[in-house]
Coordinates of N, CA, C and O in Angstrom, one line a residue:
X1 N 0.4 -1.2 0.1 CA 0.1 -0.1 0.1 C 1.1 1.2 -0.1 O 0.5 2.4 -0.2
X2 N 2.1 1.0 0.2 CA 2.8 2.4 0.6 C 2.9 2.6 -1.0 O 2.8 2.2 -1.8
X3 N 2.8 4.1 -1.1 CA 2.9 5.2 -2.0 C 1.5 5.0 -2.9 O 1.4 6.1 -3.9
X4 N 0.8 4.7 -2.4 CA -1.2 4.4 -2.9 C -1.6 5.7 -2.4 O -1.4 5.6 -1.0
X5 N -2.3 6.7 -2.9 CA -2.8 7.1 -2.3 C -4.3 6.8 -1.7 O -4.9 6.2 -2.4
X6 N -4.5 7.3 -0.5 CA -6.1 6.8 -0.3 C -7.0 7.4 -0.5 O -7.0 8.4 -0.7
X7 N -8.1 6.5 -1.5 CA -9.3 7.2 -2.2 C -10.2 7.6 -1.3 O -10.4 6.7 0.2
X8 N -10.9 8.8 -1.1 CA -12.0 9.3 -0.3 C -13.5 9.1 -0.8 O -13.5 8.8 -2.0
X9 N -14.2 8.6 0.0 CA -15.5 8.7 -0.2 C -16.0 9.8 -1.2 O -15.9 10.9 -0.9
X10 N -16.9 9.9 -2.0 CA -17.5 10.3 -3.3 C -18.0 11.5 -2.5 O -18.6 12.5 -2.8
X11 N -19.1 11.0 -1.6 CA -20.2 11.4 -0.6 C -19.6 12.2 0.8 O -20.1 12.9 1.3
X12 N -18.2 12.0 0.9 CA -17.7 12.6 2.0 C -18.3 12.5 3.6 O -19.1 13.3 4.0
X13 N -18.9 11.1 3.8 CA -20.0 10.8 4.7 C -21.6 11.3 4.6 O -22.1 11.7 5.9
X14 N -21.5 11.7 3.9 CA -23.2 12.6 3.2 C -23.6 11.2 2.6 O -23.2 10.5 2.0
X15 N -25.1 11.8 2.2 CA -26.0 11.0 1.2 C -26.9 11.9 0.4 O -27.5 12.8 1.1
X16 N -27.0 11.9 -0.6 CA -28.0 12.3 -1.4 C -29.3 11.6 -1.8 O -29.4 10.3 -1.9
X17 N -30.5 12.0 -1.2 CA -31.4 11.2 -1.5 C -32.8 12.2 -1.9 O -32.3 13.3 -2.1
X18 N -33.6 11.0 -2.2 CA -35.4 11.7 -2.9 C -35.9 11.3 -1.9 O -36.1 10.3 -1.6
X19 N -36.7 12.3 -1.9 CA -38.0 12.5 -1.0 C -39.3 12.6 -1.8 O -39.5 13.5 -2.6
X20 N -40.4 11.6 -2.1 CA -41.4 12.2 -2.4 C -42.3 12.9 -2.1 O -42.1 13.3 -1.1
X21 N -43.2 13.2 -2.8 CA -44.3 14.4 -2.2 C -45.1 13.7 -1.2 O -45.1 12.5 -1.1
X22 N -45.7 14.4 0.0 CA -46.4 13.7 0.7 C -47.5 14.8 1.2 O -47.0 16.0 1.5
X23 N -48.2 14.3 1.8 CA -49.2 15.2 2.7 C -48.8 15.2 4.3 O -48.3 14.4 4.9
X24 N -49.2 16.7 4.8 CA -48.5 16.7 5.7 C -49.2 18.1 6.6 O -49.8 18.9 5.4
X25 N -49.2 17.8 8.0 CA -49.7 19.0 8.8 C -48.9 20.2 8.6 O -47.6 19.8 9.5
X26 N -49.2 21.7 8.4 CA -48.1 22.4 8.5 C -48.4 23.2 9.9 O -49.5 23.8 10.2
X27 N -47.4 23.5 10.8 CA -47.7 24.7 11.9 C -47.9 26.0 11.2 O -48.2 27.3 11.9
X28 N -47.4 26.1 9.7 CA -47.4 27.3 9.2 C -46.4 28.5 9.7 O -45.5 27.7 10.4
X29 N -45.9 29.6 9.1 CA -44.9 30.4 9.3 C -45.0 30.9 10.8 O -46.1 31.7 11.1
X30 N -44.1 30.7 11.6 CA -44.3 30.7 13.0 C -42.8 31.2 13.9 O -42.1 30.8 13.3
X31 N -43.0 31.8 14.9 CA -41.3 32.1 15.3 C -41.3 30.5 16.2 O -42.3 30.1 16.4
X32 N -39.9 30.2 16.2 CA -39.5 29.1 16.6 C -40.2 28.8 18.2 O -40.6 27.5 18.3
X33 N -40.6 29.5 19.1 CA -40.9 29.6 20.3 C -42.6 29.3 20.0 O -42.8 28.2 20.9
X34 N -43.4 29.8 19.5 CA -44.5 28.9 18.9 C -44.4 27.9 18.7 O -45.8 27.2 18.5
X35 N -43.7 27.5 17.8 CA -43.5 25.8 17.6 C -42.8 24.7 18.7 O -43.8 24.1 18.4
X36 N -42.2 25.1 19.1 CA -41.2 24.2 20.0 C -41.6 24.8 21.6 O -41.1 23.9 22.8
X37 N -41.8 25.9 21.7 CA -41.8 26.5 23.3 C -42.4 25.6 24.7 O -43.6 25.3 23.9
X38 N -42.5 26.4 25.9 CA -43.2 25.9 26.9 C -44.8 26.4 26.2 O -44.9 27.4 25.5
X39 N -45.5 26.0 26.6 CA -46.7 26.5 26.9 C -47.3 26.3 25.9 O -47.6 25.1 25.4
X40 N -48.6 27.3 25.4 CA -49.1 27.0 23.8 C -48.7 26.8 23.0 O -48.5 28.2 22.5
X41 N -47.8 25.9 22.4 CA -46.8 26.3 21.4 C -47.9 24.8 20.6 O -48.5 23.9 20.8
X42 N -47.2 24.7 18.9 CA -47.8 23.5 18.5 C -47.2 22.5 18.6 O -48.4 21.6 18.6
X43 N -46.3 22.5 19.2 CA -45.9 21.1 19.7 C -46.8 20.7 21.1 O -47.1 19.5 20.6
X44 N -46.9 21.3 22.0 CA -47.2 21.0 23.1 C -48.9 21.1 22.9 O -49.8 20.1 23.8
X45 N -49.3 21.9 22.4 CA -51.1 22.2 22.4 C -51.6 21.0 21.0 O -52.2 20.5 21.7
X46 N -51.0 21.3 20.0 CA -51.8 20.2 18.7 C -51.2 19.0 18.8 O -51.9 18.0 18.9
X47 N -49.7 19.1 18.8 CA -49.0 17.7 18.5 C -49.4 16.8 19.6 O -49.9 15.4 19.2
X48 N -49.3 17.1 20.6 CA -49.5 16.3 21.4 C -50.9 15.4 21.8 O -50.8 14.5 22.2
X49 N -52.3 16.0 21.2 CA -53.0 15.3 21.3 C -53.6 14.9 19.8 O -54.7 14.5 19.9
X50 N -53.0 15.2 18.9 CA -53.0 14.3 17.5 C -52.0 13.5 16.9 O -52.1 13.6 15.8
X51 N -51.0 13.1 17.7 CA -50.5 12.5 17.1 C -51.0 11.0 16.3 O -49.8 10.3 15.6
X52 N -52.1 10.3 16.7 CA -52.3 9.5 15.9 C -53.0 9.5 14.3 O -53.1 8.6 13.7
X53 N -52.9 11.4 14.2 CA -53.3 11.3 12.6 C -51.9 11.2 12.2 O -51.9 11.4 10.9
X54 N -50.7 11.3 12.6 CA -49.2 11.2 11.9 C -48.8 9.7 11.5 O -49.0 9.0 12.1
X55 N -48.1 9.8 10.0 CA -47.7 8.5 10.1 C -46.5 8.3 10.7 O -45.9 8.9 11.3
X56 N -46.1 7.1 11.1 CA -45.7 6.4 12.0 C -44.2 6.1 10.9 O -44.4 5.5 10.1
X57 N -43.3 6.1 11.7 CA -41.8 5.6 10.3 C -41.3 4.7 11.5 O -41.0 4.3 12.7
X58 N -40.4 3.9 10.8 CA -39.6 2.7 11.3 C -38.7 3.0 11.5 O -37.5 2.8 12.1
X59 N -37.7 3.8 10.7 CA -36.3 4.4 10.4 C -36.2 6.1 10.5 O -35.5 6.7 11.1
X60 N -36.5 6.6 9.4 CA -36.3 7.7 9.4 C -37.9 8.8 9.7 O -38.9 8.2 9.1
X61 N -37.4 9.7 10.5 CA -38.4 10.9 11.0 C -39.6 11.5 9.5 O -38.8 11.2 8.2
X62 N -40.6 11.6 9.4 CA -41.3 12.0 8.3 C -41.4 13.3 8.9 O -43.1 13.5 8.8
X63 N -40.9 14.6 9.2 CA -41.3 15.4 9.5 C -40.1 16.6 9.0 O -39.1 15.9 9.3
X64 N -40.0 17.5 9.0 CA -39.1 18.6 8.5 C -39.1 19.8 9.0 O -40.7 20.6 8.7
X65 N -38.3 20.8 9.4 CA -38.4 22.2 9.9 C -37.4 22.9 9.2 O -36.4 22.5 8.4
X66 N -38.2 24.1 8.4 CA -37.1 25.0 7.7 C -37.6 26.7 8.2 O -38.9 26.4 8.9
X67 N -36.9 27.2 7.9 CA -37.1 28.6 7.9 C -37.5 29.6 6.7 O -36.7 28.8 5.6
X68 N -38.4 30.5 6.3 CA -38.7 31.2 5.3 C -37.9 31.9 5.3 O -37.6 32.6 5.8
X69 N -37.4 32.2 4.2 CA -36.5 33.0 3.9 C -35.6 33.1 2.5 O -36.1 32.1 1.7
X70 N -35.2 34.3 2.1 CA -34.7 34.0 0.3 C -33.4 33.3 0.1 O -33.2 33.1 -0.8
X71 N -32.8 33.5 1.4 CA -31.7 33.0 1.3 C -31.2 32.1 2.6 O -31.2 32.6 3.4
X72 N -30.1 30.9 2.2 CA -29.8 30.1 3.7 C -29.1 31.0 4.8 O -28.9 31.0 5.6
X73 N -28.2 31.7 3.9 CA -27.2 32.9 4.7 C -28.3 33.8 5.6 O -28.1 34.3 6.8
X74 N -29.3 33.9 4.7 CA -30.4 34.8 5.8 C -31.5 34.3 6.6 O -32.3 34.5 7.0
X75 N -31.1 32.7 7.1 CA -32.2 32.0 7.9 C -32.7 32.9 8.9 O -32.1 33.4 9.7
X76 N -33.6 32.6 8.9 CA -34.9 33.4 10.2 C -35.3 32.4 10.9 O -36.8 32.2 10.3
X77 N -35.2 31.9 12.0 CA -35.7 31.2 13.0 C -37.2 31.6 13.7 O -38.3 31.0 14.0
X78 N -37.5 32.9 13.4 CA -38.9 33.6 13.6 C -39.7 33.6 12.8 O -40.9 34.1 12.5
X79 N -39.3 33.1 11.7 CA -40.3 32.8 10.6 C -40.3 31.3 10.1 O -39.5 30.8 8.7
X80 N -40.4 30.6 10.6 CA -40.1 28.5 10.5 C -41.3 28.2 10.2 O -42.5 28.3 10.7
X81 N -41.4 26.9 9.7 CA -42.3 25.9 9.7 C -42.0 24.6 10.2 O -41.0 24.3 9.6
X82 N -42.8 24.1 10.5 CA -42.8 22.7 10.8 C -43.9 21.7 9.8 O -44.6 22.2 10.2
X83 N -43.3 20.4 9.3 CA -44.6 20.0 8.8 C -44.1 18.4 9.1 O -43.0 18.3 8.8
X84 N -45.1 17.7 9.5 CA -45.6 16.3 9.7 C -46.2 15.6 8.9 O -47.2 16.1 8.3
X85 N -45.6 14.5 8.0 CA -46.6 13.8 7.8 C -48.0 13.0 8.2 O -47.8 12.9 9.4
X86 N -49.3 13.3 7.7 CA -50.2 12.5 8.0 C -50.7 11.0 7.6 O -50.4 11.1 6.2
X87 N -51.6 10.2 8.1 CA -52.0 9.7 7.2 C -52.8 9.8 6.3 O -53.3 10.9 6.3
X88 N -53.4 8.8 5.4 CA -53.7 9.0 4.1 C -55.5 9.6 4.4 O -55.9 10.4 3.5
X89 N -55.9 9.2 5.3 CA -57.5 9.8 5.9 C -57.5 10.9 6.6 O -58.7 11.1 6.9
X90 N -56.7 11.3 6.7 CA -56.7 12.6 7.6 C -57.1 14.0 6.6 O -56.8 13.9 5.9
X91 N -58.3 14.4 7.2 CA -58.8 15.7 6.5 C -58.1 16.6 7.0 O -57.7 16.9 8.1
X92 N -59.2 18.3 6.5 CA -58.9 19.4 6.5 C -59.1 19.3 7.9 O -58.4 20.5 8.7
X93 N -60.3 19.3 8.4 CA -60.6 19.3 9.7 C -60.2 18.7 10.5 O -60.2 19.5 12.0
X94 N -59.9 18.0 10.7 CA -59.1 17.1 11.4 C -57.7 17.5 12.0 O -57.1 17.7 13.0
X95 N -57.2 18.7 11.2 CA -56.2 19.3 11.5 C -56.2 21.0 11.9 O -54.9 21.6 12.3
X96 N -57.3 21.4 11.5 CA -57.8 22.6 11.9 C -57.5 22.6 13.5 O -57.1 21.9 14.3
X97 N -56.6 23.7 13.7 CA -56.6 25.3 13.0 C -55.5 25.4 12.0 O -55.3 26.3 11.4
X98 N -54.7 24.3 11.8 CA -53.6 24.1 11.2 C -53.9 23.7 9.9 O -55.0 23.3 9.4
X99 N -53.1 23.4 8.8 CA -53.5 23.4 7.3 C -52.9 22.2 6.7 O -51.8 21.6 7.1
X100 N -53.6 21.0 5.8 CA -53.0 20.4 5.0 C -52.4 20.9 3.8 O -52.7 21.9 3.6
X101 N -51.1 20.5 4.1 CA -50.1 21.0 3.1 C -49.7 19.9 2.2 O -49.7 18.6 2.6
X102 N -49.3 19.8 0.5 CA -48.5 19.0 0.2 C -47.1 19.2 -0.1 O -46.6 20.2 -0.7
X103 N -46.1 18.3 0.5 CA -45.0 18.9 0.7 C -44.0 18.2 -0.7 O -44.4 17.3 -1.3
X104 N -43.5 19.1 -1.2 CA -43.3 18.8 -2.8 C -42.3 17.7 -3.0 O -41.9 17.1 -4.0
X105 N -41.5 17.4 -2.1 CA -40.2 16.5 -2.4 C -39.2 17.1 -2.9 O -39.5 18.0 -3.1
X106 N -38.0 16.0 -3.5 CA -37.0 16.7 -4.1 C -36.1 15.9 -3.8 O -35.9 14.7 -3.2
X107 N -34.8 16.2 -4.5 CA -33.4 15.9 -4.0 C -32.9 16.8 -2.7 O -32.8 18.0 -2.8
X108 N -32.2 15.6 -2.0 CA -31.8 16.9 -1.0 C -30.1 16.1 -0.5 O -30.0 15.0 -0.7
X109 N -29.0 16.9 -0.4 CA -27.6 16.3 0.3 C -28.1 16.2 1.9 O -28.8 17.5 2.6
X110 N -27.8 15.0 2.4 CA -28.0 15.0 4.0 C -26.7 14.9 4.7 O -26.2 13.9 4.3
X111 N -27.0 15.6 5.8 CA -25.4 14.9 6.8 C -26.3 15.1 8.3 O -27.1 15.7 8.6
X112 N -25.6 14.4 9.0 CA -25.9 14.8 10.4 C -24.7 15.5 11.2 O -23.6 15.6 11.4
X113 N -25.5 16.7 11.7 CA -24.5 17.9 13.2 C -25.0 17.4 14.8 O -26.1 17.1 14.8
X114 N -24.4 18.0 15.5 CA -24.6 17.9 17.1 C -25.4 19.2 17.0 O -25.0 20.4 16.7
X115 N -26.8 19.3 17.1 CA -27.6 20.3 17.3 C -27.0 21.3 18.9 O -27.5 22.9 18.5
X116 N -26.4 20.8 19.6 CA -25.8 21.7 20.8 C -24.3 22.6 20.6 O -24.0 23.1 21.7
X117 N -23.9 22.4 19.1 CA -22.8 22.5 19.2 C -22.8 23.4 17.3 O -22.6 23.1 16.6
X118 N -22.6 24.7 18.1 CA -22.6 25.4 16.6 C -22.0 25.5 15.7 O -22.1 25.4 14.7
X119 N -20.3 24.9 16.4 CA -19.1 24.9 15.8 C -19.4 23.6 15.0 O -19.3 23.9 13.3
X120 N -20.2 23.0 15.1 CA -20.3 21.4 14.6 C -21.1 21.7 13.3 O -21.0 21.3 12.2
X121 N -22.3 22.4 13.7 CA -23.5 22.6 12.4 C -22.7 23.4 11.9 O -23.0 23.2 10.7
X122 N -22.2 24.3 12.0 CA -21.6 25.3 11.2 C -20.7 24.3 10.3 O -20.5 24.3 8.8
X123 N -19.9 23.8 10.9 CA -18.5 23.0 9.9 C -19.2 22.0 9.2 O -19.1 21.7 7.6
X124 N -20.8 21.2 9.9 CA -21.1 20.3 8.6 C -21.9 21.1 7.4 O -22.0 20.3 6.4
X125 N -22.6 22.0 7.3 CA -22.9 22.9 6.5 C -22.2 23.3 5.5 O -22.4 23.3 4.4
X126 N -21.3 23.8 6.0 CA -20.1 24.7 5.5 C -19.4 23.1 4.2 O -19.2 23.2 3.0
X127 N -19.5 22.0 4.9 CA -18.9 20.8 4.0 C -19.9 20.4 2.9 O -19.3 20.4 2.2
X128 N -21.4 20.7 3.5 CA -22.2 20.1 2.6 C -22.3 21.1 1.2 O -22.4 20.9 0.0
X129 N -21.9 22.5 1.6 CA -22.0 23.7 0.7 C -21.1 23.2 -0.3 O -20.8 23.7 -1.4
X130 N -19.7 23.0 0.1 CA -18.3 22.6 -0.3 C -18.7 21.8 -1.8 O -18.0 21.8 -2.6
X131 N -19.5 20.7 -1.3 CA -19.7 19.4 -2.0 C -20.6 19.8 -2.9 O -20.2 19.9 -4.0
X132 N -21.6 20.6 -2.6 CA -22.5 21.0 -3.8 C -21.5 22.2 -4.6 O -22.1 22.0 -5.9
X133 N -21.2 23.2 -4.2 CA -20.4 24.1 -5.0 C -19.7 23.2 -6.0 O -19.2 24.1 -7.4
X134 N -18.8 21.8 -5.6 CA -17.9 21.7 -6.4 C -18.4 20.3 -7.1 O -17.8 19.9 -8.0
X135 N -20.1 20.1 -7.0 CA -20.1 19.1 -7.9 C -20.4 19.3 -9.4 O -21.0 20.3 -9.8
X136 N -20.2 18.3 -10.2 CA -20.1 18.7 -11.4 C -21.6 17.9 -11.9 O -22.1 18.4 -12.9
X137 N -22.3 17.5 -10.6 CA -24.1 17.1 -11.1 C -25.2 17.8 -10.3 O -26.0 18.2 -11.5
X138 N -24.8 18.4 -9.4 CA -25.7 19.1 -8.8 C -25.6 20.3 -8.4 O -24.1 21.1 -8.0
X139 N -26.3 21.2 -8.1 CA -26.3 22.7 -7.6 C -27.3 22.8 -6.4 O -28.2 21.9 -6.3
X140 N -27.3 24.3 -5.5 CA -28.3 24.2 -4.6 C -29.6 23.9 -4.9 O -29.8 25.2 -6.3
X141 N -30.5 23.5 -4.6 CA -31.8 23.5 -5.3 C -32.9 24.9 -4.8 O -31.8 25.9 -4.1
X142 N -33.8 24.8 -4.9 CA -35.1 25.8 -4.7 C -35.6 25.8 -3.5 O -36.0 27.0 -3.0
X143 N -35.8 24.6 -3.0 CA -36.7 24.6 -1.7 C -36.5 23.3 -0.8 O -36.1 22.5 -1.2
X144 N -36.6 23.8 0.4 CA -36.6 25.6 0.8 C -35.0 25.7 0.8 O -34.3 25.4 0.9
X145 N -35.3 27.3 0.8 CA -34.1 27.9 0.8 C -32.7 27.8 1.6 O -31.8 27.9 1.7
X146 N -33.8 27.7 2.8 CA -32.8 27.5 4.2 C -32.6 26.2 4.2 O -31.6 26.3 5.2
X147 N -32.8 25.4 3.4 CA -32.2 23.6 3.9 C -33.6 23.5 5.2 O -34.6 24.4 5.3
X148 N -33.2 21.9 5.6 CA -34.4 21.6 6.4 C -33.5 21.0 7.5 O -32.3 20.3 7.1
X149 N -34.3 20.7 8.9 CA -33.7 19.8 9.5 C -34.7 18.9 10.1 O -35.9 19.1 10.2
X150 N -34.4 17.8 10.9 CA -35.4 17.1 11.6 C -34.4 16.4 12.4 O -32.9 16.5 12.3
X151 N -35.2 15.7 13.5 CA -34.4 15.2 14.8 C -34.2 13.5 14.8 O -35.6 13.0 14.7
X152 N -33.4 12.6 14.2 CA -33.6 11.3 14.3 C -34.3 10.5 15.7 O -34.5 9.5 15.5
X153 N -33.9 11.5 16.3 CA -33.9 10.4 17.8 C -34.1 11.3 18.7 O -33.6 12.1 20.0
X154 N -35.3 12.3 18.5 CA -35.5 13.5 19.6 C -35.9 13.2 21.2 O -35.5 14.0 21.8
X155 N -36.4 12.1 21.4 CA -36.3 11.3 23.0 C -35.6 10.2 23.2 O -35.6 9.8 24.0
X156 N -34.2 10.1 22.5 CA -33.5 8.5 22.4 C -32.8 8.6 23.4 O -32.2 9.4 23.6
X157 N -32.6 7.3 23.7 CA -31.5 7.0 24.9 C -30.0 7.5 24.3 O -28.8 7.9 24.7
X158 N -30.1 7.0 22.6 CA -28.5 7.3 21.8 C -27.7 8.3 21.8 O -27.3 8.4 22.6
X159 N -28.6 9.5 21.7 CA -28.6 10.6 22.0 C -28.1 11.0 23.3 O -26.8 11.9 23.5
X160 N -28.7 10.6 24.1 CA -28.8 11.0 25.6 C -27.2 10.1 25.9 O -26.3 10.7 26.7
X161 N -26.7 9.0 25.7 CA -25.7 8.5 25.7 C -24.5 9.0 25.5 O -23.9 9.3 25.7
X162 N -25.0 9.6 24.3 CA -23.6 10.2 23.4 C -23.5 11.7 23.7 O -22.4 12.3 23.6
X163 N -24.3 12.1 24.4 CA -23.8 13.4 25.1 C -24.5 14.6 23.8 O -23.9 15.6 23.9
X164 N -25.2 14.2 22.5 CA -25.1 15.0 22.0 C -26.9 15.2 21.5 O -27.7 14.4 22.0
X165 N -27.3 15.9 20.6 CA -28.7 15.9 19.9 C -28.1 16.0 18.4 O -28.1 16.7 17.8
X166 N -28.3 14.7 17.8 CA -28.3 14.7 16.2 C -29.5 15.1 15.7 O -30.4 15.3 15.6
X167 N -28.7 16.1 14.5 CA -29.9 17.0 13.9 C -29.3 16.5 12.3 O -28.4 16.6 12.0
X168 N -30.5 16.3 11.8 CA -30.1 15.6 10.3 C -30.3 17.1 9.4 O -31.7 17.8 9.4
X169 N -29.5 17.1 8.6 CA -29.5 18.8 7.9 C -29.9 18.4 6.5 O -29.0 17.6 6.0
X170 N -31.2 18.6 5.7 CA -31.2 18.3 4.4 C -31.4 20.0 3.6 O -31.7 20.8 3.6
X171 N -29.9 19.8 2.2 CA -29.9 20.8 1.8 C -30.1 20.2 0.5 O -30.1 19.5 -0.4
X172 N -31.3 21.6 -0.1 CA -32.0 21.2 -1.2 C -30.8 21.0 -2.4 O -29.9 22.1 -2.4
X173 N -31.0 19.8 -3.8 CA -30.3 19.9 -4.6 C -31.5 19.8 -6.3 O -32.2 19.5 -5.8
X174 N -30.7 20.4 -6.9 CA -31.3 20.5 -8.3 C -30.2 19.7 -9.3 O -28.7 20.3 -9.0
X175 N -30.7 19.4 -10.7 CA -29.8 18.9 -11.5 C -28.7 20.4 -11.9 O -29.4 21.6 -12.2
X176 N -27.0 20.1 -12.0 CA -27.1 21.4 -12.7 C -27.1 21.4 -13.9 O -27.2 20.9 -14.5
X177 N -27.5 22.6 -14.3 CA -27.7 23.4 -15.5 C -26.4 23.0 -16.3 O -25.4 23.5 -16.2
X178 N -27.0 22.7 -17.8 CA -25.5 22.9 -19.0 C -24.8 24.2 -19.0 O -25.5 25.0 -18.9

Protein backbone atom coordinates (compact mmCIF):
# COMPACT_ATOMS: atom_id res chain seq x y z
CA UNK A 1 0.00 0.00 0.00
CA UNK A 2 3.00 2.27 0.32
CA UNK A 3 2.93 5.02 -2.27
CA UNK A 4 -0.80 4.62 -2.97
CA UNK A 5 -3.00 7.57 -2.19
CA UNK A 6 -6.03 6.72 -0.06
CA UNK A 7 -9.26 7.23 -2.02
CA UNK A 8 -11.91 9.34 -0.28
CA UNK A 9 -15.61 8.65 -0.35
CA UNK A 10 -17.42 10.52 -3.12
CA UNK A 11 -20.12 11.74 -0.77
CA UNK A 12 -17.73 12.45 2.12
CA UNK A 13 -19.97 10.84 4.77
CA UNK A 14 -23.09 12.51 3.40
CA UNK A 15 -25.88 11.03 1.32
CA UNK A 16 -27.93 12.24 -1.60
CA UNK A 17 -31.59 11.23 -1.34
CA UNK A 18 -34.95 11.73 -3.00
CA UNK A 19 -38.00 12.49 -0.88
CA UNK A 20 -41.35 11.88 -2.58
CA UNK A 21 -44.28 14.29 -2.34
CA UNK A 22 -46.42 13.70 0.74
CA UNK A 23 -49.36 15.20 2.62
CA UNK A 24 -48.49 16.93 5.88
CA UNK A 25 -49.89 19.09 8.62
CA UNK A 26 -48.04 22.40 8.73
CA UNK A 27 -47.45 24.62 11.71
CA UNK A 28 -47.59 27.53 9.30
CA UNK A 29 -44.96 30.26 9.46
CA UNK A 30 -44.33 30.98 13.15
CA UNK A 31 -41.52 31.98 15.50
CA UNK A 32 -39.59 28.90 16.65
CA UNK A 33 -40.88 29.38 20.23
CA UNK A 34 -44.49 29.28 18.99
CA UNK A 35 -43.71 25.91 17.39
CA UNK A 36 -41.63 24.24 20.14
CA UNK A 37 -41.77 26.51 23.20
CA UNK A 38 -43.19 25.77 26.61
CA UNK A 39 -46.88 26.43 27.11
CA UNK A 40 -49.29 26.95 24.23
CA UNK A 41 -47.10 25.92 21.27
CA UNK A 42 -47.88 23.87 18.16
CA UNK A 43 -45.84 21.00 19.66
CA UNK A 44 -47.36 21.08 23.15
CA UNK A 45 -50.95 22.01 22.35
CA UNK A 46 -51.85 20.48 18.98
CA UNK A 47 -49.28 17.77 18.32
CA UNK A 48 -49.41 16.06 21.69
CA UNK A 49 -53.16 15.44 21.31
CA UNK A 50 -53.12 14.55 17.60
CA UNK A 51 -50.24 12.06 17.23
CA UNK A 52 -52.70 9.44 15.97
CA UNK A 53 -53.04 11.45 12.72
CA UNK A 54 -49.32 11.26 11.91
CA UNK A 55 -47.58 8.68 9.78
CA UNK A 56 -45.38 6.50 11.88
CA UNK A 57 -41.90 5.66 10.75
CA UNK A 58 -39.65 2.68 11.11
CA UNK A 59 -36.31 4.37 10.50
CA UNK A 60 -36.41 7.93 9.18
CA UNK A 61 -38.52 10.66 10.77
CA UNK A 62 -41.28 11.96 8.51
CA UNK A 63 -41.16 15.58 9.61
CA UNK A 64 -39.10 18.58 8.57
CA UNK A 65 -38.41 22.04 9.96
CA UNK A 66 -37.28 24.88 7.71
CA UNK A 67 -37.06 28.67 7.82
CA UNK A 68 -38.90 30.93 5.39
CA UNK A 69 -36.18 33.13 3.90
CA UNK A 70 -34.78 34.24 0.57
CA UNK A 71 -31.31 32.78 1.11
CA UNK A 72 -29.83 30.11 3.35
CA UNK A 73 -27.41 32.66 4.84
CA UNK A 74 -30.39 34.85 5.81
CA UNK A 75 -32.28 32.10 7.71
CA UNK A 76 -34.77 33.62 10.13
CA UNK A 77 -35.86 31.27 12.92
CA UNK A 78 -38.75 33.62 13.65
CA UNK A 79 -40.26 32.58 10.29
CA UNK A 80 -40.12 28.79 10.69
CA UNK A 81 -42.36 25.99 9.42
CA UNK A 82 -42.66 22.47 10.82
CA UNK A 83 -44.38 19.94 8.54
CA UNK A 84 -45.27 16.41 9.69
CA UNK A 85 -46.49 13.63 7.39
CA UNK A 86 -50.09 12.59 8.05
CA UNK A 87 -52.01 9.39 7.35
CA UNK A 88 -53.86 9.11 4.05
CA UNK A 89 -57.33 9.48 5.59
CA UNK A 90 -56.60 12.73 7.46
CA UNK A 91 -58.83 15.66 6.47
CA UNK A 92 -58.49 19.43 6.71
CA UNK A 93 -61.00 19.36 9.57
CA UNK A 94 -58.79 16.88 11.46
CA UNK A 95 -55.83 19.28 11.49
CA UNK A 96 -57.71 22.54 12.14
CA UNK A 97 -56.71 25.22 13.01
CA UNK A 98 -53.59 24.20 11.07
CA UNK A 99 -53.48 23.37 7.36
CA UNK A 100 -52.87 20.30 5.27
CA UNK A 101 -50.13 20.90 2.72
CA UNK A 102 -48.50 18.88 0.00
CA UNK A 103 -44.80 18.73 0.72
CA UNK A 104 -43.27 18.94 -2.77
CA UNK A 105 -40.50 16.42 -2.21
CA UNK A 106 -37.23 16.72 -4.06
CA UNK A 107 -33.56 15.83 -3.98
CA UNK A 108 -31.47 16.61 -0.89
CA UNK A 109 -27.94 16.26 0.41
CA UNK A 110 -28.11 14.96 4.00
CA UNK A 111 -25.57 15.02 6.82
CA UNK A 112 -25.76 14.83 10.61
CA UNK A 113 -24.45 17.34 13.15
CA UNK A 114 -24.80 18.02 16.87
CA UNK A 115 -27.61 20.54 17.36
CA UNK A 116 -26.05 21.57 20.68
CA UNK A 117 -22.73 22.55 19.04
CA UNK A 118 -22.78 25.59 16.73
CA UNK A 119 -19.23 24.85 15.54
CA UNK A 120 -20.23 21.33 14.50
CA UNK A 121 -23.41 22.59 12.81
CA UNK A 122 -21.49 25.26 10.89
CA UNK A 123 -18.68 22.88 9.90
CA UNK A 124 -21.22 20.32 8.67
CA UNK A 125 -23.17 22.85 6.59
CA UNK A 126 -19.92 24.30 5.20
CA UNK A 127 -18.77 20.82 4.16
CA UNK A 128 -22.14 20.20 2.50
CA UNK A 129 -22.00 23.53 0.66
CA UNK A 130 -18.43 22.81 -0.50
CA UNK A 131 -19.59 19.45 -1.86
CA UNK A 132 -22.52 21.06 -3.69
CA UNK A 133 -20.38 23.92 -5.05
CA UNK A 134 -17.80 21.44 -6.35
CA UNK A 135 -20.29 18.98 -7.79
CA UNK A 136 -20.37 18.44 -11.53
CA UNK A 137 -23.89 17.02 -11.21
CA UNK A 138 -25.80 19.09 -8.64
CA UNK A 139 -26.27 22.68 -7.59
CA UNK A 140 -28.14 24.20 -4.65
CA UNK A 141 -31.88 23.64 -5.07
CA UNK A 142 -34.91 25.88 -4.77
CA UNK A 143 -36.94 24.55 -1.81
CA UNK A 144 -36.58 25.29 0.95
CA UNK A 145 -33.92 27.98 0.51
CA UNK A 146 -32.83 27.60 4.14
CA UNK A 147 -32.42 23.86 3.88
CA UNK A 148 -34.31 21.88 6.50
CA UNK A 149 -33.71 19.57 9.42
CA UNK A 150 -35.17 16.93 11.67
CA UNK A 151 -34.17 14.96 14.73
CA UNK A 152 -33.72 11.20 14.19
CA UNK A 153 -33.80 10.51 17.95
CA UNK A 154 -35.65 13.46 19.54
CA UNK A 155 -36.23 11.72 22.86
CA UNK A 156 -33.85 8.80 22.40
CA UNK A 157 -31.43 7.02 24.64
CA UNK A 158 -28.78 7.11 21.88
CA UNK A 159 -28.44 10.90 21.94
CA UNK A 160 -28.48 10.91 25.74
CA UNK A 161 -25.71 8.31 25.86
CA UNK A 162 -23.66 10.23 23.28
CA UNK A 163 -24.27 13.56 25.03
CA UNK A 164 -25.41 15.20 21.79
CA UNK A 165 -28.60 16.03 19.92
CA UNK A 166 -28.31 14.55 16.44
CA UNK A 167 -29.78 16.87 13.84
CA UNK A 168 -30.12 15.70 10.26
CA UNK A 169 -29.53 18.59 7.86
CA UNK A 170 -31.14 18.48 4.40
CA UNK A 171 -29.89 20.88 1.74
CA UNK A 172 -31.97 21.02 -1.46
CA UNK A 173 -30.37 19.84 -4.70
CA UNK A 174 -31.20 20.22 -8.34
CA UNK A 175 -29.38 19.00 -11.42
CA UNK A 176 -26.71 21.44 -12.55
CA UNK A 177 -27.68 23.51 -15.56
CA UNK A 178 -25.63 22.83 -18.68
